Structure formats: structure tokens, C-alpha cells
Coordinates of C-alpha atoms in Angstrom, one line a residue:
Chain A
M1 CA -35.3 11.7 3.5
L2 CA -31.8 10.2 3.7
D3 CA -32.5 7.6 1.4
L4 CA -29.2 6.4 0.0
E5 CA -31.1 4.4 -2.7
Y6 CA -31.8 7.6 -3.9
L7 CA -27.5 8.6 -4.7
P8 CA -26.4 7.6 -8.4
Y9 CA -24.9 3.8 -8.1
D10 CA -21.4 5.4 -8.5
V11 CA -21.6 7.4 -5.6
L12 CA -22.0 4.2 -3.1
P13 CA -18.5 3.0 -3.8
D14 CA -16.9 6.5 -3.4
I15 CA -18.9 6.4 0.4
L16 CA -18.1 3.0 1.1
H17 CA -14.2 3.3 -0.1
G18 CA -13.9 5.7 3.1
L19 CA -14.4 3.1 5.7
P20 CA -12.3 0.6 7.5
V21 CA -12.1 -2.8 6.6
K22 CA -13.9 -3.9 9.5
S23 CA -17.0 -2.0 8.9
L24 CA -16.8 -3.0 5.3
I25 CA -17.3 -6.6 6.2
R26 CA -19.7 -6.1 8.8
F27 CA -22.0 -4.1 6.0
R28 CA -22.2 -7.4 3.6
C29 CA -25.1 -8.0 6.3
V30 CA -27.1 -4.5 5.6
S31 CA -28.4 -5.9 1.9
K32 CA -27.9 -8.3 -1.0
S33 CA -26.9 -5.5 -3.4
W34 CA -24.3 -3.8 -1.1
N35 CA -22.6 -7.8 -0.2
S36 CA -22.3 -8.1 -4.1
L37 CA -21.1 -4.4 -4.4
I38 CA -18.5 -4.7 -1.6
A39 CA -17.5 -8.4 -2.8
S40 CA -17.1 -7.1 -6.8
S41 CA -13.6 -7.3 -8.3
A42 CA -13.9 -3.6 -9.2
F43 CA -14.7 -2.5 -5.2
I44 CA -12.1 -4.8 -4.5
N45 CA -9.2 -3.5 -6.8
S46 CA -10.2 0.2 -6.5
N47 CA -10.3 0.1 -2.6
L48 CA -6.8 -0.4 -2.5
T49 CA -5.8 2.9 -3.6
R50 CA -8.9 4.8 -2.0
S51 CA -8.2 3.0 1.4
H52 CA -7.5 5.1 4.3
S53 CA -5.1 2.5 6.3
D54 CA -3.9 4.1 9.3
S55 CA -0.5 5.2 8.7
N56 CA 0.7 4.7 12.0
K57 CA 0.3 1.2 12.1
L58 CA 3.0 -1.3 11.8
I59 CA 2.5 -5.4 11.6
V60 CA 5.2 -7.7 12.8
R61 CA 5.9 -11.0 12.6
Y62 CA 8.5 -13.1 14.5
L63 CA 9.1 -16.7 15.6
D64 CA 7.8 -17.0 19.3
A65 CA 10.4 -19.3 21.5
K66 CA 8.7 -21.8 23.1
P67 CA 6.4 -23.3 21.4
H68 CA 8.0 -22.5 18.1
V69 CA 5.4 -20.9 16.4
E70 CA 5.3 -17.4 14.5
R71 CA 3.3 -15.0 15.6
Y72 CA 1.7 -11.6 14.2
K73 CA 0.8 -8.3 15.7
L74 CA -0.2 -5.1 15.1
I75 CA 1.6 -2.2 16.7
H76 CA 0.6 1.6 17.0
E77 CA 3.1 3.7 16.3
D78 CA 3.0 7.2 17.9
N79 CA 4.7 9.3 15.6
D80 CA 5.7 12.1 18.0
N81 CA 9.0 11.5 19.5
N82 CA 8.2 10.2 23.0
D83 CA 9.6 7.3 24.5
S84 CA 7.2 3.7 24.9
S85 CA 4.4 5.5 22.9
S86 CA 4.1 2.7 20.8
E87 CA 1.3 0.7 21.8
Q88 CA 0.4 -3.9 20.8
I89 CA -3.4 -3.4 20.2
Q90 CA -3.7 -6.6 18.6
D91 CA -2.4 -10.3 17.9
L92 CA -3.2 -11.6 14.3
K93 CA -3.6 -15.1 14.3
L94 CA -2.6 -17.5 11.3
P95 CA -5.6 -19.6 11.0
L96 CA -3.4 -22.7 9.7
R97 CA -0.1 -24.6 10.6
S98 CA 2.3 -25.9 8.9
R99 CA 1.9 -29.4 8.3
L100 CA 5.6 -30.5 8.2
L101 CA 7.3 -27.7 10.3
S102 CA 6.5 -25.6 13.4
H103 CA 6.0 -22.3 11.3
F104 CA 5.6 -21.4 8.0
Q105 CA 8.6 -19.6 5.6
L106 CA 7.3 -16.3 4.9
V107 CA 8.1 -15.6 1.2
G108 CA 7.1 -12.1 1.0
S109 CA 4.2 -9.2 1.4
A110 CA 2.8 -7.0 -1.1
N111 CA 0.1 -4.7 0.2
G112 CA -0.8 -6.0 3.3
L113 CA -1.4 -9.7 1.5
F114 CA 1.4 -12.7 2.7
C115 CA 2.8 -15.2 1.2
L116 CA 3.6 -18.1 3.2
Y117 CA 5.1 -21.5 2.2
D118 CA 6.3 -25.2 3.3
E119 CA 7.7 -27.7 1.1
N120 CA 5.8 -26.8 -1.8
H121 CA 2.8 -25.9 0.0
F122 CA 1.9 -22.0 -0.7
I123 CA -0.8 -20.2 1.4
L124 CA -1.8 -16.2 0.7
W125 CA -3.0 -15.1 3.8
N126 CA -4.8 -11.7 4.1
P127 CA -4.7 -10.9 7.8
C128 CA -7.3 -7.9 7.7
I129 CA -10.2 -9.8 6.5
R130 CA -8.8 -13.2 8.1
K131 CA -9.1 -15.0 4.7
Y132 CA -6.5 -17.2 3.0
I133 CA -6.4 -19.4 0.0
T134 CA -4.3 -22.3 -0.4
L135 CA -2.5 -22.6 -3.7
P136 CA -2.5 -25.8 -5.7
N137 CA 1.0 -27.1 -6.0
P138 CA 3.5 -25.9 -8.8
S139 CA 4.9 -28.5 -11.3
V140 CA 8.0 -27.7 -11.6
T141 CA 9.4 -29.7 -8.7
G142 CA 13.4 -30.9 -8.2
F143 CA 16.1 -31.3 -6.0
F144 CA 17.9 -28.1 -6.3
P145 CA 17.5 -24.8 -4.8
C146 CA 14.8 -22.5 -6.0
Y147 CA 13.8 -18.9 -5.2
L148 CA 10.4 -17.9 -4.2
V149 CA 9.1 -14.4 -5.4
F150 CA 6.1 -13.1 -4.2
G151 CA 4.6 -9.2 -5.6
F152 CA 1.8 -7.1 -7.4
D153 CA 2.1 -6.6 -11.0
S154 CA 0.4 -3.1 -10.7
K155 CA -0.2 -3.2 -14.7
T156 CA -2.9 -6.1 -13.8
N157 CA -4.0 -5.7 -10.7
D158 CA -2.6 -9.2 -10.0
Y159 CA -0.4 -10.9 -7.1
K160 CA 1.6 -13.2 -8.7
V161 CA 4.0 -15.7 -6.8
V162 CA 7.0 -16.6 -8.8
K163 CA 9.2 -20.2 -8.2
I164 CA 12.4 -19.8 -9.7
A165 CA 13.9 -23.4 -9.8
Y166 CA 17.5 -23.9 -10.3
Q167 CA 18.4 -26.6 -12.4
C168 CA 21.7 -27.4 -11.1
V169 CA 23.9 -26.6 -7.9
N170 CA 26.3 -24.5 -9.4
I171 CA 24.7 -22.0 -11.2
G172 CA 27.3 -19.4 -11.5
Y173 CA 29.2 -21.8 -13.1
E174 CA 29.8 -21.4 -17.5
G175 CA 27.4 -23.3 -19.1
A176 CA 24.7 -23.8 -16.4
K177 CA 21.6 -24.3 -17.5
P178 CA 18.9 -21.4 -16.8
P179 CA 16.4 -21.9 -14.3
L180 CA 12.5 -23.0 -15.0
V181 CA 10.3 -19.9 -13.7
E182 CA 6.8 -20.8 -12.8
V183 CA 4.3 -18.0 -11.9
Y184 CA 1.3 -18.1 -10.2
S185 CA -1.3 -15.4 -10.4
V186 CA -4.6 -15.5 -8.4
S187 CA -6.8 -13.9 -10.9
E188 CA -5.9 -17.0 -13.1
G189 CA -5.7 -19.4 -10.1
S190 CA -3.3 -21.5 -11.3
W191 CA 0.5 -21.8 -12.4
R192 CA 2.1 -21.6 -15.5
V193 CA 5.5 -22.4 -16.8
T194 CA 7.5 -19.3 -18.3
S195 CA 10.1 -19.2 -20.4
A196 CA 11.4 -16.4 -18.2
G197 CA 14.2 -18.5 -17.5
D198 CA 15.6 -17.5 -20.9
S199 CA 16.1 -14.4 -19.9
Y200 CA 18.0 -15.2 -16.6
P201 CA 21.4 -13.8 -17.2
P202 CA 24.4 -16.1 -17.0
R203 CA 26.8 -16.9 -14.5
I204 CA 24.6 -14.8 -11.7
T205 CA 23.9 -15.8 -8.7
I206 CA 21.3 -14.6 -6.2
R207 CA 22.6 -13.4 -2.7
N208 CA 19.9 -12.6 -0.1
W209 CA 17.8 -15.8 -0.1
H210 CA 16.5 -14.7 3.1
P211 CA 14.4 -12.4 3.7
Q212 CA 13.0 -12.2 -0.2
G213 CA 14.1 -9.3 -2.3
A214 CA 12.5 -5.7 -2.4
Y215 CA 9.7 -5.0 -4.1
L216 CA 8.9 -2.1 -5.9
N217 CA 7.0 -0.5 -9.1
G218 CA 6.0 -3.8 -10.3
A219 CA 9.1 -5.7 -10.0
V220 CA 11.1 -7.7 -7.4
Y221 CA 14.6 -6.7 -6.9
F222 CA 17.8 -8.8 -5.5
A223 CA 21.1 -8.3 -4.7
A224 CA 23.3 -10.7 -6.6
I225 CA 26.7 -11.3 -8.0
D226 CA 28.0 -11.8 -11.6
W227 CA 30.6 -14.1 -11.5
G228 CA 31.8 -13.2 -14.7
D229 CA 35.0 -14.8 -15.9
A230 CA 35.8 -15.8 -12.4
G231 CA 36.3 -19.1 -10.9
F232 CA 35.3 -20.1 -7.2
V233 CA 38.2 -20.1 -5.3
A234 CA 38.8 -16.8 -3.6
S235 CA 42.0 -15.3 -5.0
D236 CA 40.4 -15.9 -8.5
W237 CA 37.0 -13.4 -7.6
G238 CA 39.1 -10.2 -9.1
D239 CA 36.4 -10.8 -12.1
A240 CA 33.3 -11.0 -9.9
S241 CA 31.1 -8.2 -9.0
S242 CA 28.1 -7.2 -7.2
I243 CA 24.9 -6.6 -8.9
V244 CA 21.3 -6.2 -8.5
L245 CA 18.8 -8.3 -10.5
S246 CA 15.2 -7.8 -10.9
F247 CA 12.2 -9.8 -11.8
D248 CA 9.1 -7.6 -13.3
L249 CA 6.1 -8.8 -12.3
G250 CA 4.4 -7.5 -15.4
D251 CA 6.4 -9.1 -18.4
E252 CA 8.1 -11.8 -16.2
V253 CA 11.8 -11.0 -17.5
F254 CA 14.9 -10.7 -16.0
R255 CA 16.9 -7.5 -15.8
V256 CA 20.7 -6.5 -14.6
I257 CA 21.1 -3.1 -12.7
S258 CA 24.9 -2.3 -12.2
L259 CA 26.5 -1.1 -9.7
P260 CA 29.0 1.3 -9.3
N261 CA 32.3 0.0 -9.8
G262 CA 34.8 -0.6 -6.5
K263 CA 31.8 0.3 -3.8
F264 CA 30.3 -2.9 -3.8
G265 CA 33.1 -5.7 -2.8
L266 CA 31.9 -9.4 -2.1
D267 CA 33.1 -9.0 1.0
I268 CA 30.1 -6.4 2.2
R269 CA 26.7 -8.1 2.6
I270 CA 24.2 -6.3 0.6
L271 CA 20.5 -6.9 0.9
T272 CA 17.9 -4.7 -1.4
S273 CA 15.2 -2.6 -0.2
K274 CA 13.1 0.2 -0.5
F275 CA 13.7 3.6 0.6
K276 CA 11.4 6.8 -0.2
G277 CA 9.8 4.8 -3.3
L278 CA 13.4 4.1 -4.6
L279 CA 15.3 1.2 -4.9
S280 CA 18.0 1.1 -2.3
L281 CA 21.0 -1.1 -0.4
I282 CA 21.5 -2.2 2.9
C283 CA 25.2 -3.0 3.2
Y284 CA 26.6 -4.1 6.2
E285 CA 30.4 -3.8 6.7
S286 CA 33.0 -5.1 9.6
R287 CA 36.3 -4.9 9.3
H288 CA 36.3 -8.3 11.2
M289 CA 33.8 -11.4 12.1
G290 CA 32.4 -10.6 15.5
E291 CA 33.0 -7.3 15.5
Q292 CA 30.7 -4.4 15.4
Y293 CA 29.7 -3.6 12.1
S294 CA 28.1 -0.1 9.8
C295 CA 25.6 -0.1 8.0
S296 CA 25.1 2.3 5.0
I297 CA 21.8 2.7 3.2
W298 CA 22.2 3.7 -0.7
V299 CA 19.5 4.5 -3.1
M300 CA 19.3 5.0 -6.5
K301 CA 18.0 8.3 -6.8
E302 CA 17.8 8.2 -11.0
Y303 CA 16.6 4.6 -11.7
G304 CA 18.9 3.0 -14.3
I305 CA 21.7 5.6 -13.7
V306 CA 24.4 3.5 -12.5
D307 CA 26.1 6.9 -11.4
S308 CA 23.2 8.3 -9.3
W309 CA 23.6 5.4 -6.9
T310 CA 24.2 7.6 -3.8
K311 CA 24.8 7.0 -0.1
Q312 CA 22.4 8.4 1.9
F313 CA 23.6 7.8 5.4
T314 CA 25.2 4.8 7.7
I315 CA 24.0 3.4 11.0
E316 CA 26.4 2.8 13.6
L317 CA 24.9 1.2 16.8
N318 CA 27.1 0.1 19.6
M319 CA 26.2 -3.4 19.5
L320 CA 26.2 -6.5 17.8
H321 CA 23.5 -8.8 16.5
W322 CA 21.3 -5.9 14.9
K323 CA 19.7 -5.7 11.6
V324 CA 17.2 -3.5 9.5
L325 CA 14.1 -4.7 8.8
G326 CA 13.2 -1.9 6.6
F327 CA 12.0 1.8 6.6
W328 CA 9.5 3.5 8.2
K329 CA 7.7 6.8 7.7
N330 CA 10.1 8.1 5.1
D331 CA 13.3 8.0 6.3
H332 CA 13.4 6.3 9.8
V333 CA 14.6 2.9 9.9
L334 CA 12.8 -0.1 11.5
V335 CA 15.8 -1.8 13.3
Q336 CA 15.5 -5.6 15.0
K337 CA 18.5 -5.9 18.1
M338 CA 19.2 -9.2 19.2
Q339 CA 19.2 -9.3 23.2
S340 CA 19.9 -12.3 25.6
D341 CA 16.3 -12.8 26.0
G342 CA 14.5 -12.0 22.7
L343 CA 14.4 -9.5 19.9
M344 CA 13.9 -6.0 20.4
L345 CA 12.1 -3.9 17.4
S346 CA 13.5 -0.2 17.0
L347 CA 13.2 2.9 15.4
Y348 CA 16.5 4.5 14.2
D349 CA 16.0 8.3 13.5
P350 CA 19.0 9.2 11.1
E351 CA 19.0 12.7 11.3
S352 CA 18.7 12.6 15.3
R353 CA 20.7 9.3 15.6
Q354 CA 18.1 8.4 18.2
V355 CA 17.1 4.6 18.7
K356 CA 13.1 4.3 20.2
N357 CA 12.4 0.9 21.4
L358 CA 8.7 -0.4 19.6
G359 CA 8.5 -3.6 21.5
F360 CA 10.1 -6.7 22.4
C361 CA 9.2 -10.2 22.0
K362 CA 10.7 -13.6 23.2
S363 CA 11.8 -14.5 19.9
T364 CA 15.1 -16.3 18.8
C365 CA 14.8 -15.6 15.0
C366 CA 14.8 -13.1 12.3
S367 CA 11.4 -11.0 12.0
Y368 CA 9.8 -9.3 9.9
A369 CA 8.3 -5.5 10.2
D370 CA 6.3 -3.3 7.7
K371 CA 3.2 -0.7 7.4
Y372 CA -0.1 -2.5 8.0
V373 CA -1.8 -2.0 4.9
E374 CA -5.7 -2.6 4.6
N375 CA -6.7 -4.4 1.5
L376 CA -9.8 -6.4 0.6
V377 CA -8.1 -8.8 -1.8
L378 CA -8.9 -12.6 -1.6
L379 CA -12.4 -11.4 -0.4
D380 CA -14.2 -12.9 -3.2
K381 CA -12.7 -16.4 -3.1
P382 CA -14.0 -19.0 -1.3
N383 CA -12.0 -19.7 1.9
G384 CA -9.1 -22.5 1.7
V385 CA -8.3 -24.6 -1.1
V386 CA -8.3 -23.1 -4.9
S387 CA -8.7 -25.8 -7.4
Chain B
M1 CA 13.9 38.8 -1.8
A2 CA 13.1 41.6 -4.7
S3 CA 12.7 39.3 -7.4
S4 CA 10.3 37.2 -5.4
S5 CA 8.0 40.0 -4.6
T6 CA 8.0 41.5 -8.1
S7 CA 7.1 38.2 -9.7
V8 CA 3.9 37.9 -7.0
V9 CA 3.2 41.7 -8.4
V10 CA 3.4 40.3 -11.9
S11 CA 1.4 37.5 -11.1
N12 CA -1.4 39.4 -9.7
K13 CA -1.7 41.2 -12.5
E14 CA -1.8 37.8 -15.0
K15 CA -4.5 37.2 -12.2
E16 CA -6.5 40.1 -12.5
N17 CA -6.2 40.0 -16.1
K18 CA -7.4 36.2 -16.3
N19 CA -9.9 36.7 -13.5
T20 CA -12.2 39.1 -15.9
K21 CA -13.8 36.5 -17.8
K22 CA -16.8 35.3 -16.1
V23 CA -19.4 32.9 -16.0
T24 CA -23.0 32.9 -15.2
L25 CA -24.5 29.4 -13.2
K26 CA -28.3 29.3 -12.9
S27 CA -29.7 27.0 -10.5
S28 CA -32.6 24.8 -10.7
D29 CA -35.1 27.5 -8.9
G30 CA -33.8 30.1 -11.2
E31 CA -31.2 32.3 -9.6
S32 CA -28.1 33.0 -11.5
F33 CA -24.6 33.3 -10.0
E34 CA -21.6 35.0 -11.8
V35 CA -18.5 33.3 -11.2
D36 CA -14.9 33.7 -12.5
E37 CA -14.6 31.3 -14.9
S38 CA -11.4 29.6 -13.5
V39 CA -13.4 29.2 -10.5
A40 CA -16.5 27.3 -12.1
M41 CA -13.8 25.6 -14.0
E42 CA -13.3 23.4 -11.0
S43 CA -16.2 21.5 -11.6
Q44 CA -14.8 19.2 -14.6
T45 CA -18.8 19.1 -15.9
I46 CA -18.5 22.9 -16.4
K47 CA -15.1 23.1 -17.6
H48 CA -16.4 20.9 -20.2
I49 CA -19.2 22.7 -21.6
I50 CA -17.1 26.0 -21.5
E51 CA -14.3 24.4 -23.5
D52 CA -17.3 23.1 -25.9
G53 CA -18.0 26.6 -26.5
C54 CA -21.7 25.5 -25.5
A55 CA -22.0 28.1 -22.7
N56 CA -23.7 31.2 -23.9
N57 CA -25.2 33.9 -21.4
E58 CA -25.7 31.2 -18.7
I59 CA -25.2 27.3 -17.6
P60 CA -28.0 25.8 -16.7
L61 CA -27.7 23.2 -13.9
P62 CA -31.3 21.7 -13.8
N63 CA -30.1 19.1 -10.8
V64 CA -28.7 21.6 -8.8
T65 CA -30.8 24.2 -6.1
S66 CA -29.7 27.7 -5.2
G67 CA -28.8 26.6 -1.6
I68 CA -26.5 23.9 -2.7
L69 CA -25.2 26.3 -5.6
S70 CA -23.8 28.7 -3.5
R71 CA -22.4 26.4 -1.3
V72 CA -20.4 24.5 -4.0
I73 CA -19.3 27.8 -5.4
E74 CA -17.8 28.8 -1.7
Y75 CA -16.2 25.4 -2.0
C76 CA -14.7 26.0 -5.3
K77 CA -13.7 29.9 -4.8
K78 CA -11.9 29.0 -1.4
H79 CA -9.8 25.8 -2.9
K80 CA -9.2 27.7 -6.2
E81 CA -7.5 30.4 -3.8
A82 CA -5.6 28.3 -1.9
A83 CA -4.3 26.5 -5.1
G84 CA -3.1 29.7 -6.5
E85 CA -3.0 30.5 -10.2
S86 CA -2.3 27.8 -11.9
E87 CA -5.0 25.5 -13.6
P88 CA -7.9 24.3 -11.8
S89 CA -6.3 21.6 -9.4
V90 CA -7.9 18.6 -7.8
T91 CA -7.4 18.5 -4.1
S92 CA -8.3 15.2 -2.7
Y93 CA -9.5 15.2 0.5
T94 CA -7.1 12.1 0.9
S95 CA -4.0 14.2 1.9
N96 CA -3.6 14.5 5.4
S97 CA -4.2 17.1 7.5
T98 CA -0.4 18.1 8.0
T99 CA 0.0 18.5 4.3
N100 CA -3.6 20.3 3.6
P101 CA -4.0 23.8 4.8
L102 CA -7.9 23.3 4.7
T103 CA -8.7 20.6 6.7
E104 CA -10.0 23.0 9.1
W105 CA -11.9 24.6 6.7
D106 CA -13.5 22.0 4.9
T107 CA -14.2 20.3 8.6
E108 CA -16.5 23.0 9.0
F109 CA -17.9 23.2 5.6
V110 CA -19.1 20.0 5.7
K111 CA -20.9 20.6 9.4
V112 CA -24.2 20.8 7.9
D113 CA -27.7 18.7 8.3
Q114 CA -27.4 15.4 6.7
N115 CA -30.2 16.1 3.9
T116 CA -27.6 18.7 2.7
L117 CA -24.8 17.0 2.9
F118 CA -26.5 14.2 0.6
D119 CA -27.5 17.4 -1.9
L120 CA -23.6 18.0 -2.0
I121 CA -22.7 14.7 -2.9
L122 CA -25.1 14.4 -5.6
A123 CA -24.1 18.3 -6.9
A124 CA -20.2 17.4 -6.4
N125 CA -21.2 14.2 -8.7
Y126 CA -23.2 15.6 -11.3
L127 CA -20.8 18.8 -11.6
D128 CA -17.6 16.4 -11.4
I129 CA -15.9 18.1 -8.5
K130 CA -13.4 15.2 -7.0
G131 CA -12.5 17.4 -4.1
L132 CA -15.8 17.9 -2.7
L133 CA -17.0 14.3 -3.6
D134 CA -14.4 12.8 -1.9
L135 CA -15.0 15.2 0.9
T136 CA -18.4 14.7 1.3
C137 CA -18.5 10.7 0.9
K138 CA -15.6 10.6 3.9
T139 CA -17.9 12.7 5.8
V140 CA -20.5 10.3 5.5
A141 CA -18.2 7.1 5.7
D142 CA -17.2 8.4 8.8
M143 CA -20.9 8.7 10.3
M144 CA -20.9 5.1 9.3
K145 CA -18.3 3.7 11.3
G146 CA -18.6 1.5 14.3
K147 CA -22.3 1.2 13.5
T148 CA -24.3 -1.9 13.2
P149 CA -26.1 -3.1 9.7
Q150 CA -29.4 -2.6 11.4
E151 CA -28.3 0.9 12.5
I152 CA -27.1 1.7 8.5
R153 CA -30.4 0.4 7.2
E154 CA -32.5 2.9 9.6
T155 CA -30.3 5.7 9.3
F156 CA -30.0 5.3 5.2
H157 CA -33.5 3.8 4.3
I158 CA -32.4 0.6 2.9
K159 CA -34.2 -2.0 2.5
N160 CA -33.2 -5.7 4.0
D161 CA -33.4 -8.2 1.1
Y162 CA -31.9 -11.0 3.1
T163 CA -34.2 -13.4 4.0
P164 CA -33.3 -14.4 8.1
E165 CA -31.9 -17.4 6.7
E166 CA -29.2 -15.7 4.3
E167 CA -28.7 -13.0 6.7
A168 CA -27.7 -15.4 9.4
E169 CA -25.2 -17.1 7.2
V170 CA -23.3 -13.8 5.8
R171 CA -23.4 -12.7 9.6
K172 CA -21.7 -16.3 10.8
E173 CA -19.4 -16.2 7.9
N174 CA -18.0 -12.6 9.1
Q175 CA -18.3 -13.0 12.8
W176 CA -15.3 -11.5 13.7
A177 CA -16.3 -8.0 12.3
F178 CA -18.8 -8.1 14.6
E179 CA -16.8 -8.1 17.9

């Protein structure tokens, strides 16, 4: 008959990988051997690439106006060009409140796993399996600004939180001490101080502090300034140039990616992103403060080749206070528009130049929106504190 | 236009030449099936046997009955045709329907009784045919979606080795998945 016990052991995972996460969690109750299979690290690791996540779901994060808490929602986006065919399907509840502030800061997310932070207290949260872990405190603490990064190292199948702690205020100055870099790895379960600071190039300051840099291909990328020989008075900026700084999560080394001369002045607001799997720049330009601005999307078509940076398209929306949150379904742009009573999440099609509204929230603060990815990571960890 | 039709003619000729190579597969119940070698090589298992020079007159497949083997051959033929005259391709079921032209055919192919479906999984696993394995496994997964653990145990004859207390605890920890 239909006895699954007769199937070769290696076939059962192939079947289970076709199931949505909710079914997998429920089926932990089927038997002990199913439970140990589903919670095994081999199954968890292979599930990410095999999973059939619904590609029409978006996860959105915003800060509610009253009370000032963070909220997460799932939105289903119908890909045909109907108006208002997106539907809010679910509220995801973060099971913790920040102890000090009203909400956590979002460090970043990778493969559906979120890294949140408040005052040296880090949380990794996987909303689709409702599991979180609290990280132990890093050893590096200090008064000076620190930059936090979160990403996935595909070489070791490991998630890493990186704390880049600067050791002085003016990092851009000649002779400034390099930062101390400490890395937390989920598989190691602990923080480790690294020598990555040695590879941090001198006189480079990171520009986009919030949101975090773009993550792709096992590294995180930030828009940065190379001060060169420049001083800090505006008239002396001649030598300073925009660059992209990367941190590879595998070998934990900083590297510089140059940008074409003259195209990215310091007056242009630049953020890194990922467009169609390639490193991209979101550039906001306005002639005067308070004026409407245009936004160009640039892509590095061939990795590492300066001349391959190409402008893909320009977005011009007739309004103030909007920003690009990311990209969706290849080349559609997720845009957040600030309205008098809240924020509107919209989708911009660069070909048709049409804007489609996806959802509104009574929020005052910058939000996050990205493809919803189902992932079993953290399933094998006990809930709560990691010792 | 003219040049593209010429190249089609040329490649058809190449196809004919390549296709003259045939191989015979023998099922567990003694039936022989003659197929094009390129179609048979959709199976990585058979591909290795042929490449190792171990295929003489017939390749015996003691784990596959004639009923199942004929279906497997039908699948391989169809997918090989669709892939063109290149190397045996691995058409994964995970490609979405707008890019996979065989989605409808595949869906009809797996509309079989559950015993046959399981036998196809076993054959695809033994013969190492990734596309067929993905397709059949996904079909079973779709049957399982939304069921309760008890229904899964009943449908697939799985022994519940939890004690009632243990089961209650696992269920309590994961209660949200039951809502």
C-alpha cells in the first residue's frame, strides 16, 4: 500500500521540501523520526534553496504612529495590472518589545531572517516559524559610532551579524585608527573579534547608515566616501570621491569598488541596493533643498568593472518625500510615499511609468518592504537566549 | 530567416544521426523496451552504465516493472524532445509555469493512482531522473498540504512513536501551526 516507510530514506526530504513551512511545523507531530528530520540542520539548510515560497508575497515593516511600535504585515501582490488587487493577508507579531525604546532598530534581513537591535542587545527573528533568539552581548563596546551589518554567508550556510566599531569620531581623517570588527555567527553561537579592521581602507566613511547596505552574493555593500587628500571644508572636497565599500561575510575582508569619475558627486544622495541580482545604486538628485527630486537607478553590469556601471532608468514622481525601498519582481520599484496622515507603499513600473498603490499605514517612520521568504533557519535552536 | 531554417535542417540531420544509437532496457518482469540512447540518458543511473561501457545488449532494471518503466520512458521522451538536441537536460519542476512549457503535460502525467505515483517516485529515485523526482515528490507534497498529523499517519501508514504526553508537548510548542 501507500507506506511511506518503504520509501528510501533520502526520498522523504525531497517530498517534505515541497511543503509550506506551516505544514512542516505541524508535521513535527507525525512521529519522532519526522520531527528529527525536519529539525535537522541538513534539512533546514537544504530547505532554503528547495522551498517554494510564494513569490507574490511581500513582508512590510513600519513604525506605527500610536502607539509607537513596530509592525509587520504580509501583503499579497497580484502581479497582473489590476488596481488595488493587493491584499493584506496577515499581521506578523514580533514576540518581544524593546526594553529601552519603543521599538527595535532593524539591522537588516537575509533570506527571511531579521536582525533587530537596541543598545547592544541583538535579536534574530524568523517570523515564518515564530522563532527568535537573543544574542549574547558583543565584547566590543565604546562611545564611538558603530555600524551594524547582517547577512548570509553562502559558503558556510551561516548567518552573521557584524559590528564595525569605530575608534574615533573622525574616521575620515589621516591617521584615524581603523575600526574594530566583531562577528557573531549563528552556527558558532558566539561573537568573535576579528582582524577585519586591518583591511578597512583609510579615510573612508560610510554614507548610508540607515537602512543598512545592500546584501548580495555573500557580501554587504555600502555607499561610502573616499576622502583621499581632501580636508573637511566644503571648498576642499575636490579630492573626495564616492565609492562603494564591501564587506565579504565569507573571508571577512573589506574591499573597495570604484565608481566612474564625475558621475557621483558628494551632493548626490547614494544608497546601495540589489537590482536583478546585480549591485546597484539608488541616486537621488535635486537642484535645491525641498524641491522634488529625481531618482536614478544604476547597475554594475559586470562585477568589478568600473566602466560597466550603467544607468538603468530614472524615476520622477511629482511629489516630495518619497523613497525607493527596493525592487520587486525583477524591475518593478517598491516606493514609499509620505502622505499627510501616513505612508503609502506603492509599486512603480519603469516601463509604463505607472504607479500602483499596495497599502497604506498610519505610520510616521521609514519602512521596509521586501519579498517574503520562508525559511526554517533557527528551527533547531531553543527559543530565547543563546548562552 | 533563410539562415535559421537552414540551421534547423542541419540540426535535424544531426539529430537523425545521433538517434540511430539505441539501447534496450529490461524491466523486472522481463519486458524489453528499445529507446534512443539520448532519451535513456535522461536517467543519470543509465547514463553512468552506458558511459562505463557496461551496457551490452540490454540494461536490466530489476527495480522497475514494465508498467512503470513505460511511463518513465514516456516522461523522458517528452522532456528530451522539449529540451532540444542538446545534452540531456535537467528540467526541474520548480520552474514556474510561465517558463516551463511542459507544466500542463506534467500535471496530466501525474494524474495517476497513489500506488503508481509512489512507484514512479521509487523509479525516479533509482534511475536518478531529477525532473521526474521533483515532479512526483511535489505532487505528493501537494496531497499532504493542509492535512493534520493524524491524517498524514493514516494516509501514509506511519507509526506514531510519540507517547501521548510527548505528542501533546510537541503540539503545544507548535500550536500556531494548527490554527
